[in-house]
Coordinates of C-alpha atoms in Angstrom, one line a residue:
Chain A
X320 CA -22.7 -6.4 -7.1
X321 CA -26.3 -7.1 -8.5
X322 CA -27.3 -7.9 -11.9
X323 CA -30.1 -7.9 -13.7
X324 CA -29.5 -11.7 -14.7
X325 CA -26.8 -13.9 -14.7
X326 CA -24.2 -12.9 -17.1
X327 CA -23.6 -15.6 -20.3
X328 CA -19.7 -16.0 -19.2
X329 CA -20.2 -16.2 -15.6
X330 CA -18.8 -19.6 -15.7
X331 CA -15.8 -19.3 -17.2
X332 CA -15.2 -15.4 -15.5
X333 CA -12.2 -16.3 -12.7
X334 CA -12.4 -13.9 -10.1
X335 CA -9.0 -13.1 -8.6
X336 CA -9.3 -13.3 -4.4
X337 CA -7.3 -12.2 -1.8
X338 CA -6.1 -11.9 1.4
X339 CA -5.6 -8.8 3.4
X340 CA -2.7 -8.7 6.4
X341 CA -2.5 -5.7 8.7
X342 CA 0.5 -5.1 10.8
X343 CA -1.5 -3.3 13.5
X344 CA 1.1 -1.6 15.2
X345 CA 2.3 0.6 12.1
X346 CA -1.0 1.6 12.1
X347 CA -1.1 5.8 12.4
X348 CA -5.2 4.9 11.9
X349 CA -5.4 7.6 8.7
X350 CA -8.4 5.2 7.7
X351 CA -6.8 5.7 4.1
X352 CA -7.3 2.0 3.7
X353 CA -11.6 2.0 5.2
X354 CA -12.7 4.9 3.1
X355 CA -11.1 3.3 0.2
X356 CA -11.4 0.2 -0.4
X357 CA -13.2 -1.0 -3.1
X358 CA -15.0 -3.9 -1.7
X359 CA -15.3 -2.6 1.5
X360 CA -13.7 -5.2 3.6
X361 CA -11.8 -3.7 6.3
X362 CA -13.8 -1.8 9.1
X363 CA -12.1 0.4 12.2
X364 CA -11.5 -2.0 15.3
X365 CA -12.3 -1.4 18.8
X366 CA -8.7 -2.6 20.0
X367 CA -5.7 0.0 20.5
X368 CA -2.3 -1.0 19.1
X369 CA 1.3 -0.1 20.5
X370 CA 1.0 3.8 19.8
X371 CA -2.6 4.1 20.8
X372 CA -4.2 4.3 17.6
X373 CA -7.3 1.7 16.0
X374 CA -6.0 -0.5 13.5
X375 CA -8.2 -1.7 10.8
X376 CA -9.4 -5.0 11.3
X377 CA -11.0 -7.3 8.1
X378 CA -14.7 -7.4 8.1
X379 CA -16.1 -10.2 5.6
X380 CA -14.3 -12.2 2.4
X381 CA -14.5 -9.8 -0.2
X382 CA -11.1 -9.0 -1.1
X383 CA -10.0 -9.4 -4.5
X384 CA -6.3 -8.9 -4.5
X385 CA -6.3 -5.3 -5.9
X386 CA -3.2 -3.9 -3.5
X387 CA -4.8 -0.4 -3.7
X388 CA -4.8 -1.0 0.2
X389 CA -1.1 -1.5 0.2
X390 CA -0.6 1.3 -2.2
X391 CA -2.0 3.7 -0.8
X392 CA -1.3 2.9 3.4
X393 CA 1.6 5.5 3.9
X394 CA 3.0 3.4 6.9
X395 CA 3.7 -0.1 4.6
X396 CA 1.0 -1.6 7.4
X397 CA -1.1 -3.4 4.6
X398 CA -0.9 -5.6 2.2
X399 CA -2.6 -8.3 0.3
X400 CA -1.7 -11.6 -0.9
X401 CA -3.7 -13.8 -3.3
X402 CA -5.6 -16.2 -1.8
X403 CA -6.5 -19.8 -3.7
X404 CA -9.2 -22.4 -2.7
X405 CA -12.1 -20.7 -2.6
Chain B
X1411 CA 3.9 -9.3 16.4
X1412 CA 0.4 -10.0 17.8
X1413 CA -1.2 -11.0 14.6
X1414 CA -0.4 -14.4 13.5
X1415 CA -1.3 -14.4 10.2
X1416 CA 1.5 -12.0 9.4
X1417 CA 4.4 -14.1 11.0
X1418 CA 6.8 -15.1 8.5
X1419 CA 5.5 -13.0 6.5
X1420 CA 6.5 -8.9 5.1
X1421 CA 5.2 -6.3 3.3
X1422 CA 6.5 -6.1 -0.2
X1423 CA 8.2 -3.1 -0.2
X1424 CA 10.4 -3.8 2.9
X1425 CA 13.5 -4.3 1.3
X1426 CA 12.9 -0.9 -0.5
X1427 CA 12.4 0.5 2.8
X1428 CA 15.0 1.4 5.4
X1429 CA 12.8 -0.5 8.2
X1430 CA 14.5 0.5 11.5
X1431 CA 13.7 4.1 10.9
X1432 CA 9.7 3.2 10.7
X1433 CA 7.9 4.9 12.1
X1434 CA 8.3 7.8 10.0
X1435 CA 7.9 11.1 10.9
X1436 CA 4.8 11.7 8.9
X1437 CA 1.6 12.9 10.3
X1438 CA -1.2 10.3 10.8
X1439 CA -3.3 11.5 7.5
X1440 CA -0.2 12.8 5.6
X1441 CA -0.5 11.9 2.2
X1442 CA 3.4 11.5 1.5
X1443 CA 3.7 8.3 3.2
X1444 CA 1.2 7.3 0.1
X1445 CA 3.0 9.3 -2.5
X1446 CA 6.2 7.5 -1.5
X1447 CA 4.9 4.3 -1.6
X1448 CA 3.8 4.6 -5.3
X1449 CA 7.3 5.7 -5.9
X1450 CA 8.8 2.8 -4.2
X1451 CA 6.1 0.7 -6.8
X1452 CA 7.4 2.4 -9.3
X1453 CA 10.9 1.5 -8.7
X1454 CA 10.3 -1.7 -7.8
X1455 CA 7.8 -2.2 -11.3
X1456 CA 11.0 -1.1 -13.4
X1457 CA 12.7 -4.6 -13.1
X1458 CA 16.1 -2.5 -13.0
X1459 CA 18.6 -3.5 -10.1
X1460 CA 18.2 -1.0 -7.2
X1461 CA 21.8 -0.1 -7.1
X1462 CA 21.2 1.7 -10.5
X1463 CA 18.5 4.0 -8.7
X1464 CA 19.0 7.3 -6.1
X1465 CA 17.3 9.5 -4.8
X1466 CA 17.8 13.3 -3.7
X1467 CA 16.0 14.9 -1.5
X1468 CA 15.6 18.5 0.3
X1469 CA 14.8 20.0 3.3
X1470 CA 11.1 19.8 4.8
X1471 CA 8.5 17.1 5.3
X1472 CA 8.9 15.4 2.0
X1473 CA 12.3 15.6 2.2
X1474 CA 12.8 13.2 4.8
X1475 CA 12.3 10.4 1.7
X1476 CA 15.7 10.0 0.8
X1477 CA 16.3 8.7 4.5
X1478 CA 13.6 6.4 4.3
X1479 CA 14.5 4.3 1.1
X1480 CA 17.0 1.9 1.1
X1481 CA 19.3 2.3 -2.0
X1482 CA 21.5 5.3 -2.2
X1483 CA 20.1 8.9 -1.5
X1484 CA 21.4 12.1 -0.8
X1485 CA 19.4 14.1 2.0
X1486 CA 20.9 17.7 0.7
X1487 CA 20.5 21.4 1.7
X1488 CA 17.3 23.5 1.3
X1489 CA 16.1 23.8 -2.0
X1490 CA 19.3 22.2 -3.4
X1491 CA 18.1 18.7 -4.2
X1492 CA 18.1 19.5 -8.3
X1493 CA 22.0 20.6 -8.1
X1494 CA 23.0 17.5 -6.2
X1495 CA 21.0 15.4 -8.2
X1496 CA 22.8 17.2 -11.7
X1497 CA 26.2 16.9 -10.1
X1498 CA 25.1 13.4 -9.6
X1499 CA 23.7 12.4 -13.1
X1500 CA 27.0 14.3 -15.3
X1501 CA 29.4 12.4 -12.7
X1502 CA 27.2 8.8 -13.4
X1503 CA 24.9 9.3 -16.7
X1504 CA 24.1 5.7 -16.3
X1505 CA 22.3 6.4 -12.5
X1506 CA 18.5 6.9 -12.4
X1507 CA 18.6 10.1 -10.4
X1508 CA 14.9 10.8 -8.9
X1509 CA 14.7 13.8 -7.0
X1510 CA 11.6 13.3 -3.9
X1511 CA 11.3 16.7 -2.9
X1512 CA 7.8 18.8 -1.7
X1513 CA 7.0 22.0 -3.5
X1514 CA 8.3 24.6 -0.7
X1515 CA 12.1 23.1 -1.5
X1516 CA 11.8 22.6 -4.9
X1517 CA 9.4 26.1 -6.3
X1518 CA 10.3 28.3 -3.5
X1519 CA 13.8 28.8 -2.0
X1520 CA 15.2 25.8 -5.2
X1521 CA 12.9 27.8 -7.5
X1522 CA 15.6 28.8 -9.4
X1523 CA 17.4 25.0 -10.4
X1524 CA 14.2 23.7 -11.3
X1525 CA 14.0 26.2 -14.1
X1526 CA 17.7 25.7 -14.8
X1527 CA 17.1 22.3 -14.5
X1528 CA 14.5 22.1 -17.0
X1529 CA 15.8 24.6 -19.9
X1530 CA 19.1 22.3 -19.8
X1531 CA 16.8 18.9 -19.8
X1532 CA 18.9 17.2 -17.4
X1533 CA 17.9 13.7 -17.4
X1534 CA 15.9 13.8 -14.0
X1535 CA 12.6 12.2 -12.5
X1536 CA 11.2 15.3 -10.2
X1537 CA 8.7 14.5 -7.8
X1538 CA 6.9 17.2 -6.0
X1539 CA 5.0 16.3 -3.0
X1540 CA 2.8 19.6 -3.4
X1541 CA 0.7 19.9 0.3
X1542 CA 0.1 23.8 -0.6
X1543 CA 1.8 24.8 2.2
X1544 CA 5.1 24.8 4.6
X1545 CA 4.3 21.8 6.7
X1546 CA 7.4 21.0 8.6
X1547 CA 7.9 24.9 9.6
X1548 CA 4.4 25.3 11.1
X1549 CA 1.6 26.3 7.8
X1550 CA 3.1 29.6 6.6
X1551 CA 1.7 30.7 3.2
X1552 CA 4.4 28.8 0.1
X1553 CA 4.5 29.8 -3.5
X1554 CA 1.9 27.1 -3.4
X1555 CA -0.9 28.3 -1.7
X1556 CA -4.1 28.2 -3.5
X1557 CA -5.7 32.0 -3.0
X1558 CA -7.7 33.0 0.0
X1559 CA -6.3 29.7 1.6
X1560 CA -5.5 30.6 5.0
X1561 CA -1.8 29.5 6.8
X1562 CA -0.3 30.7 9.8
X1563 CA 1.2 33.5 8.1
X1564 CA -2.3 34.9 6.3
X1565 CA -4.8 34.7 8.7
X1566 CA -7.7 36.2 6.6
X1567 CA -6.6 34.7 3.6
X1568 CA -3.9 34.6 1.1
X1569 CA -4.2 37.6 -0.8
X1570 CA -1.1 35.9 -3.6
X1571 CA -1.7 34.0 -6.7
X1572 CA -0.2 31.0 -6.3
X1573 CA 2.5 28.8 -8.6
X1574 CA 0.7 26.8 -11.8
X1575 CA 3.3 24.2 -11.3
X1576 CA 3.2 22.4 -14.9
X1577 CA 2.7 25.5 -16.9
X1578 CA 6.0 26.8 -15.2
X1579 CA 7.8 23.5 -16.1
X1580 CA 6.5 23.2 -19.3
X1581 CA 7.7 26.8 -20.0
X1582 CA 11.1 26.4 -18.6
X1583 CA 12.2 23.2 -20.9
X1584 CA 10.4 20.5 -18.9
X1585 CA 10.3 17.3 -21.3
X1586 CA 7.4 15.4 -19.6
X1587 CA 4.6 16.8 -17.3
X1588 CA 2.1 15.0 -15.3
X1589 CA 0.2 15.7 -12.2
X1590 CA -1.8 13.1 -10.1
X1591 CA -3.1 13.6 -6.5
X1592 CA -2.1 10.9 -3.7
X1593 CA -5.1 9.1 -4.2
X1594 CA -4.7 8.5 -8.1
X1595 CA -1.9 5.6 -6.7
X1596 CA -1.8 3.6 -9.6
X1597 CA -1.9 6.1 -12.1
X1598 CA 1.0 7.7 -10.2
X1599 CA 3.0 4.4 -10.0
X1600 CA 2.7 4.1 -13.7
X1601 CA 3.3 7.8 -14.5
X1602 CA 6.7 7.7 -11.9
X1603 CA 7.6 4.4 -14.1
X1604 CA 7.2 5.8 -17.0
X1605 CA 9.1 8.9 -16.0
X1606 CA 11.9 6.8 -14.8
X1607 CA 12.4 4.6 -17.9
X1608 CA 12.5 7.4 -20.6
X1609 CA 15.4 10.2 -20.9
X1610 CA 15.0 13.7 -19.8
X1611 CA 13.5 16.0 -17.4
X1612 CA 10.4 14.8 -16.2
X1613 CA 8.4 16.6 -14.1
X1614 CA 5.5 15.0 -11.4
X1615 CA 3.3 17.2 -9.2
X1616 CA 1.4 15.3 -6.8
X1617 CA -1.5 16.4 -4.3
X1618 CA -1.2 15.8 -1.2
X1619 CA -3.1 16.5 2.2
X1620 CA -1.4 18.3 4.9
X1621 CA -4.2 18.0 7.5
X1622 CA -1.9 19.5 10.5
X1623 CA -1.2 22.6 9.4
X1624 CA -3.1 23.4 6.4
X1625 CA -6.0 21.4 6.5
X1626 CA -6.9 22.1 10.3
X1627 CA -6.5 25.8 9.5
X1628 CA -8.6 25.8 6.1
X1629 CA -11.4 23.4 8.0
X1630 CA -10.9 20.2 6.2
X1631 CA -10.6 16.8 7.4
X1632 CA -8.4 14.2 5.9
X1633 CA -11.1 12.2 4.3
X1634 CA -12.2 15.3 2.7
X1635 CA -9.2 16.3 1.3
X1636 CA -9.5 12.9 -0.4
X1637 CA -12.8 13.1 -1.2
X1638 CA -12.1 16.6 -2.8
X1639 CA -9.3 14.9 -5.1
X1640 CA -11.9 12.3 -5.9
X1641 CA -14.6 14.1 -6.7
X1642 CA -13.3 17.6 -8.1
X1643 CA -10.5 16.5 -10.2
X1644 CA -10.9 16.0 -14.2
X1645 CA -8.6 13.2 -16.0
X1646 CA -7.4 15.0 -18.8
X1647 CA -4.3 13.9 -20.7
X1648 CA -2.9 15.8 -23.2
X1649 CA -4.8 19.5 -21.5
X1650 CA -2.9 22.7 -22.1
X1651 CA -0.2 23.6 -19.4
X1652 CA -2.4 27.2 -19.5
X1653 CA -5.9 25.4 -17.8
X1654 CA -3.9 23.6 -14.9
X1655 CA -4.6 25.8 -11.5
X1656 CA -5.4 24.1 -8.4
X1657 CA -9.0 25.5 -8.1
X1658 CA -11.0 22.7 -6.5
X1659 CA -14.2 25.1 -7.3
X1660 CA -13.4 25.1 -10.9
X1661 CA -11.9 21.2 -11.3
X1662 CA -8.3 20.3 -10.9
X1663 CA -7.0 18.7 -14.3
X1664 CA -4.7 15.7 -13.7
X1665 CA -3.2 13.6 -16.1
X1666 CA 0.2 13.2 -18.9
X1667 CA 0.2 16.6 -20.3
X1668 CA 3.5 16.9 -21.8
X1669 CA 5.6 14.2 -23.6
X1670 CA 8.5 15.2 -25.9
X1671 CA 12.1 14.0 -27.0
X1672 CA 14.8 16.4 -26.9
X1673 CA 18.1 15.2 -26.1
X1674 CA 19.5 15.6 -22.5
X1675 CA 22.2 17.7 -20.9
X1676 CA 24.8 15.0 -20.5
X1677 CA 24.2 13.8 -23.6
X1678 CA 25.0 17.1 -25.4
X1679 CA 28.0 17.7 -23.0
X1680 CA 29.4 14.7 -23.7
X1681 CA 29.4 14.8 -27.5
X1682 CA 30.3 18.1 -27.8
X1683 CA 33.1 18.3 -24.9
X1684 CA 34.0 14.7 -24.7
X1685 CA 34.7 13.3 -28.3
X1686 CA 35.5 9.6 -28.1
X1687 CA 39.6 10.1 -28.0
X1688 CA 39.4 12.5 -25.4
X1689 CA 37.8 9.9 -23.1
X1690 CA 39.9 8.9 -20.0
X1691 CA 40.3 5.5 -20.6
X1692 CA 42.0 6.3 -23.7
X1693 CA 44.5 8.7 -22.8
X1694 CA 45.5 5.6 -19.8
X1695 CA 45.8 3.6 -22.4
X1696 CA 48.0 5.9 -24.6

């Protein structure tokens, strides 16, 4: 996100990160999870898991911990965690 | 497992979640799967012990819910998930009964105990998967489906007007009336929390894609039904029950639109047929 400066409180703002797990082979590859992520971190792989399908595979650092992922996957194959040390 | 990351590690909701029967039979691109999970959410947000909780189910698609969650549920006949769940809740008044049911079992052949249901205010949490169609049977036209749809049943369209689910809950007693789609997850979670927590019939319509059998036939992709619910639905809480068809041309209104106390069915029964020296426990102790 881009701002036209650098917002006053930008110092003290703590931004919340996380990390996303995929358990591939649950994966019915709906894409739920792609299209609606807000930060656009997870992408569709190239590999094939146990039923055949592409699992999603994390593409950059963006996450911030929102479980909408895990909310909305219908096959409990996502899930995020918060993620400290950043 | 492959992935490493994951080892030792579980998905939240897995204790809520009756994991040797994953996979479950939904479709890839079904939308219960999600509507379930914000249930479990919503169970899980309540902070009340799961053995207080079940859930009823029907026959069809949606029904299969009941055998996926891990606390007590009842799987029942078709279209008899509210009478289970009433025998359940005047038996054990201190249960959270929710009934998980999709709109084919619960506004078609159960049409009738809903409305019962609801003009008694039985102290339920109804959640109804509503895909617009039959799903499990193979896409015939439901009470559901939205005019001119096609289903396997109306080839050039169907020529019916279909159900406006909250008008015909709020007109049969309902005491709380909401409708979210599948993608609307949190608001759901909340809504299904909120439902469960107060007393009396509360009544939850969900949207939900069925890209088998009514989306294929209707040419829409998954991701389209989604980004239909995103980008043709109105949050408005509060709306008249009258202004709530499912007319994606038009703008389908989501939101809280009903809220009221009244008291409940097994509340009245009690006082009325069971008087405090009546109880059984007195007459043991007599």
């Amino acid at each position: 996100m881009k701002y036209w400066r650098v917002p006053l409180d930008s110092g003290e703002i703590q931004i919340t990160r996380g990390r996303v797990h995929i358990i591939e082979d649950r994966c019915k590859g709906c894409g739920y999870c792609i299209e609606y992520c807000p930060r656009e971190v997870l992408e569709f792989s190239k590999k094939f898991n146990a039923k055949g399908y592409h699992p999603p595979q994390v593409k950059n650092e963006d996450c911030l911990n929102c479980h909408y992922c895990e909310l909305l996957c219908p096959e409990f194959a996502i899930y995020s965690e918060a993620a400290f040390g950043q | 497992m492959k992935h490493d990351e994951t080892a030792g590690m579980a998905h939240p909701l897995e204790d809520l979640v009756r994991m040797d029967r994953i996979p479950h039979i939904w479709c890839p691109g079904c939308g219960i799967g999600s509507v379930f999970t914000s249930c479990l959410t919503a169970v899980k947000q309540t902070n009340i012990p799961y053995n207080q909780f079940t859930m009823v189910s029907g026959i069809g698609c949606s029904g299969r819910g009941a055998g996926y969650i891990n606390i007590d549920s009842f799987h029942t006949t078709h279209g008899r998930a509210i009478p289970f769940a009433s025998g359940i809740k005047m038996a054990r008044p201190d249960l959270n009964v929710i009934v998980f049911s999709g709109d084919g079992d619960l506004f078609a052949i159960g049409g009738n105990h809903f409305i019962h249901a609801a003009r008694r205010n039985m102290d339920l949490t109804v959640i109804c998967v509503n895909n617009l169609t039959y799903g499990m049977t193979g896409g015939q036209v439901a009470a559901t489906t939205p005019f001119k749809a096609r289903s396997s049943t109306t080839a050039l369209g169907n020529p019916d007007t279909p159900f406006n689910l909250p008008l015909l809950a709020y007109a049969s007693g309902a005491t709380y009336v909401a409708r979210w789609t599948m993608l609307h997850a949190r608001d759901l979670a909340d809504c299904i929390q909120e439902a469960i927590l107060r007393r009396g019939f509360s009544f939850i319509e969900v949207l939900s894609p069925c890209p088998i059998n009514y989306g294929r036939r209707n040419r829409e992709k998954t991701l389209e039904t989604l980004k239909k619910y995103h980008d043709n639905t109105i949050v408005k809480n509060g709306a008249s029950p009258t202004e709530l068809e499912v007319d994606f041309n038009k703008g389908v209104i989501l939101g809280k639109f009903i809220d009221i106390e009244k008291p409940t069915c097994d509340e009245v029964y009690r006082r009325m047929y069971r008087p405090p020296e009546e109880t059984t426990e007195n007459r043991k102790s007599r």
